Short mmCIF file of C-alpha atoms and ligand atoms in Angstrom, two decimals:
data_model
loop_
_atom_site.label_atom_id
_atom_site.label_comp_id
_atom_site.label_asym_id
_atom_site.label_seq_id
_atom_site.Cartn_x
_atom_site.Cartn_y
_atom_site.Cartn_z
CA MET A 1 88.48 -6.20 8.48
CA THR A 2 88.96 -9.23 6.46
CA ARG A 3 85.92 -11.66 6.76
CA ARG A 4 86.64 -14.58 4.75
CA GLY A 5 90.26 -13.76 3.40
CA GLY A 6 91.25 -13.96 -0.24
CA GLU A 7 90.30 -16.40 -2.88
CA GLN A 8 93.46 -18.58 -2.89
CA PRO A 9 93.46 -21.47 -1.08
CA SER A 10 94.81 -20.90 2.52
CA ALA A 11 97.83 -23.16 3.64
CA TYR A 12 95.35 -25.05 5.87
CA LEU A 13 93.30 -26.02 2.89
CA ARG A 14 96.06 -27.03 0.72
CA ARG A 15 97.08 -29.50 3.41
CA LEU A 16 93.81 -31.34 3.25
CA PRO A 17 93.42 -34.47 1.49
CA ILE A 18 90.53 -33.19 -0.67
CA GLY A 19 88.33 -36.27 -2.25
CA ARG A 20 89.41 -38.69 0.60
CA ARG A 21 87.84 -39.93 3.35
CA LEU A 22 89.29 -39.21 6.66
CA ALA A 23 89.67 -42.31 9.45
CA LEU A 24 87.01 -42.10 12.06
CA GLY A 25 89.93 -42.81 14.62
CA GLU A 26 88.56 -42.66 18.27
CA VAL A 27 85.52 -40.29 17.43
CA ALA A 28 83.50 -43.34 17.07
CA ASN A 29 84.94 -44.80 20.65
CA SER A 30 83.64 -41.69 22.47
CA ASP A 31 80.81 -42.10 25.01
CA LEU A 32 79.62 -38.92 23.33
CA PHE A 33 79.14 -40.18 19.77
CA PRO A 34 75.69 -41.15 19.16
CA LEU A 35 76.28 -43.22 16.17
CA GLU A 36 77.69 -47.15 16.35
CA GLY A 37 78.21 -50.01 13.60
CA GLU A 38 80.26 -49.43 10.15
CA ILE A 39 80.38 -45.49 9.55
CA LEU A 40 82.68 -44.17 7.09
CA VAL A 41 83.51 -40.24 7.47
CA LYS A 42 82.39 -38.88 4.09
CA PRO A 43 85.09 -37.91 1.67
CA LEU A 44 86.42 -34.26 2.06
CA GLU A 45 84.79 -31.92 -0.90
CA PRO A 46 86.50 -29.34 -2.64
CA PRO A 47 86.64 -26.01 -1.16
CA ILE A 48 84.12 -23.37 -2.35
CA LEU A 49 86.19 -19.71 -2.48
CA PRO A 50 84.80 -17.41 -2.53
CA GLU A 51 82.24 -19.00 -0.10
CA PRO A 52 78.42 -18.53 -0.98
CA PRO A 53 76.56 -15.60 0.02
CA ARG A 54 74.26 -16.23 3.24
CA ARG A 55 70.66 -15.25 3.52
CA GLY A 56 70.78 -11.40 4.04
CA GLU A 57 74.25 -10.90 2.31
CA PRO A 58 74.78 -9.27 -1.03
CA GLY A 59 73.86 -11.92 -3.41
CA GLY A 60 71.99 -14.11 -1.22
CA ASP A 61 68.46 -14.73 -0.61
CA PRO A 62 66.82 -11.74 1.47
CA CYS A 63 67.23 -11.89 5.39
CA PRO A 64 64.04 -13.56 6.67
CA VAL A 65 64.14 -12.18 9.85
CA CYS A 66 64.07 -8.34 8.38
CA ALA A 67 61.54 -9.58 5.57
CA GLY A 68 59.12 -10.54 8.19
CA LYS A 69 59.08 -14.06 6.90
CA LEU A 70 59.25 -15.70 10.57
CA GLY A 71 55.49 -16.31 10.98
CA ASN A 72 54.87 -17.18 14.54
CA PHE A 73 58.51 -18.28 15.17
CA VAL A 74 59.17 -15.31 17.65
CA VAL A 75 57.53 -15.85 20.87
CA TRP A 76 58.91 -12.90 22.82
CA ARG A 77 60.49 -9.69 22.09
CA ASP A 78 61.64 -6.31 23.54
CA GLU A 79 63.02 -3.38 21.91
CA ARG A 80 66.21 -4.70 20.50
CA TRP A 81 65.92 -8.42 21.05
CA GLY A 82 63.72 -11.23 19.95
CA LEU A 83 63.48 -14.91 20.90
CA GLY A 84 62.31 -17.32 18.57
CA ILE A 85 60.95 -20.92 19.06
CA ALA A 86 59.96 -22.97 15.91
CA SER A 87 56.07 -23.83 16.14
CA GLU A 88 57.23 -27.58 15.13
CA PRO A 89 58.27 -29.61 17.93
CA SER A 90 62.11 -30.71 18.23
CA GLY A 91 63.69 -33.94 19.58
CA LEU A 92 65.08 -32.16 22.36
CA PRO A 93 62.88 -30.32 25.16
CA MET A 94 63.61 -26.98 23.88
CA VAL A 95 65.48 -25.41 20.97
CA ALA A 96 65.30 -21.70 20.75
CA VAL A 97 66.88 -18.95 18.98
CA LEU A 98 67.89 -15.28 20.12
CA GLN A 99 68.57 -12.34 17.78
CA PRO A 100 68.73 -8.80 17.72
CA LEU A 101 65.69 -7.35 15.90
CA ALA A 102 68.22 -5.01 13.72
CA HIS A 103 70.08 -6.64 10.88
CA HIS A 104 73.76 -6.96 12.25
CA ASP A 105 76.02 -9.96 12.38
CA LEU A 106 78.22 -10.76 15.33
CA GLU A 107 81.38 -8.81 14.00
CA ASP A 108 79.23 -5.59 13.64
CA LEU A 109 76.83 -5.90 16.32
CA PRO A 110 76.56 -2.24 17.70
CA VAL A 111 78.32 -1.73 21.35
CA GLU A 112 75.02 -1.23 22.80
CA LEU A 113 73.49 -4.58 21.85
CA THR A 114 77.37 -6.36 22.46
CA GLY A 115 76.86 -4.78 25.88
CA GLU A 116 73.42 -6.48 26.53
CA LEU A 117 74.10 -9.63 25.02
CA GLY A 118 75.67 -11.50 28.29
CA SER A 119 72.91 -10.71 30.24
CA MET A 120 70.39 -11.79 27.55
CA ILE A 121 72.28 -15.09 27.18
CA GLN A 122 72.20 -15.64 30.97
CA ARG A 123 68.12 -14.46 30.90
CA VAL A 124 67.38 -16.92 28.01
CA ALA A 125 69.29 -19.92 29.78
CA ARG A 126 67.21 -19.50 32.89
CA ALA A 127 64.13 -18.95 31.06
CA ILE A 128 64.58 -22.39 29.29
CA GLY A 129 66.26 -24.22 32.63
CA ARG A 130 63.05 -23.56 34.12
CA LEU A 131 61.35 -26.23 32.31
CA ASP A 132 60.80 -29.60 33.83
CA ALA A 133 62.59 -31.55 31.23
CA VAL A 134 65.55 -29.51 31.09
CA GLY A 135 69.30 -30.32 32.74
CA ARG A 136 71.27 -28.19 31.09
CA VAL A 137 70.94 -25.22 28.09
CA HIS A 138 74.03 -25.12 25.62
CA VAL A 139 74.37 -21.75 23.74
CA ASN A 140 75.92 -21.95 20.19
CA ARG A 141 76.71 -19.61 17.37
CA TRP A 142 77.35 -21.17 14.11
CA GLY A 143 75.74 -18.69 11.51
CA ASP A 144 76.66 -20.32 8.28
CA GLY A 145 73.01 -20.03 6.91
CA SER A 146 71.81 -16.52 7.70
CA GLN A 147 74.04 -13.52 8.42
CA HIS A 148 71.48 -11.94 10.81
CA PHE A 149 72.94 -12.77 14.15
CA HIS A 150 71.34 -15.61 16.05
CA LEU A 151 72.56 -17.52 18.91
CA TRP A 152 71.28 -21.00 18.99
CA PHE A 153 70.06 -22.26 22.86
CA LEU A 154 69.89 -26.13 23.00
CA ALA A 155 68.47 -27.96 25.99
CA ARG A 156 69.73 -31.21 27.12
CA PRO A 157 67.09 -33.53 28.49
CA LYS A 158 67.65 -33.80 32.33
CA GLY A 159 69.09 -37.10 33.07
CA MET A 160 70.34 -37.78 29.72
CA TRP A 161 74.14 -37.62 30.51
CA GLN A 162 75.02 -39.65 27.41
CA MET A 163 73.67 -36.46 25.45
CA ARG A 164 76.26 -34.10 27.14
CA GLY A 165 78.46 -32.06 24.98
CA ALA A 166 78.38 -30.89 21.38
CA MET A 167 76.58 -33.96 19.97
CA LEU A 168 73.53 -32.90 21.34
CA ALA A 169 72.88 -30.78 18.17
CA VAL A 170 72.87 -34.27 16.36
CA TRP A 171 70.73 -35.82 19.27
CA ASP A 172 67.91 -33.18 18.22
CA ASP A 173 67.49 -35.10 15.06
CA LEU A 174 67.57 -38.31 16.20
CA LEU A 175 65.06 -38.15 19.26
CA PRO A 176 61.56 -38.32 18.61
CA GLY A 177 59.70 -35.06 18.12
CA VAL A 178 58.09 -33.94 21.78
CA PRO A 179 54.35 -34.24 21.44
CA GLU A 180 52.73 -30.93 19.93
CA GLU A 181 50.66 -29.94 23.02
CA GLU A 182 53.87 -30.22 25.31
CA TRP A 183 56.13 -28.43 22.87
CA HIS A 184 53.42 -25.31 22.65
CA GLU A 185 53.29 -25.05 26.55
CA ALA A 186 56.88 -25.12 26.79
CA ARG A 187 57.34 -22.19 24.25
CA ARG A 188 54.76 -20.24 26.18
CA LEU A 189 56.31 -21.15 29.70
CA VAL A 190 59.65 -19.87 28.00
CA ALA A 191 58.11 -16.67 26.55
CA ALA A 192 56.45 -15.73 29.83
CA ALA A 193 59.69 -16.48 31.74
CA MET A 194 61.41 -14.09 29.81
CA ALA A 195 58.41 -11.44 29.67
CA GLU A 196 59.11 -11.70 33.85
CA GLU A 197 61.95 -9.02 33.01
CA GLY A 198 60.63 -6.91 30.73
CA GLY A 199 59.22 -7.28 26.91
CA ALA A 200 56.16 -8.71 25.63
CA VAL A 201 55.06 -12.32 25.10
CA LEU A 202 53.91 -12.94 21.24
CA VAL A 203 52.53 -16.33 21.55
CA GLU A 204 49.11 -17.69 23.07
ZN1 LIG B 1 68.01 -9.25 8.92
#
């Protein structure tokens, strides 16, 4: 399987006006765009080929999951999966990460784990959705930082219709942090909700 293509710029890259700014266009007029005022799109930076190694890839930094460097990030786990929630509060009422305990990327996730993934996504979404403040749970896979497969769960605050859609990730950085005590209670509640169907709570 070709994972990154060759080192020659693709036809797509050759079309891009590298070094120039694209017009902001209708993006800024969207109800969902969180910023206003005079905003410029950053100039397009030159492509990097081959792309830099991610954490856990040959030549990259060690995988923090497999090196056991997550501290108290993992709040729940069973035999094959872990759910991580940062101990530092987010702006959103909950941000969580689902990952297999073993080192796989999405493309080489064993069939046993891919078979479980659907029900795990549903289970995490339900657990987070039980928090009072949560209106909807969005699921994202980016994976540009770490090779170890991880899915992001971002909770939209209930009632904040303005924050619907993909800009929720930006709102997370704009909103004031949830108070520490409330955040830790939310971590405990989500971990406990996960454990109702098995696995162990790892947060006090
Ligand atoms: Zn790993």
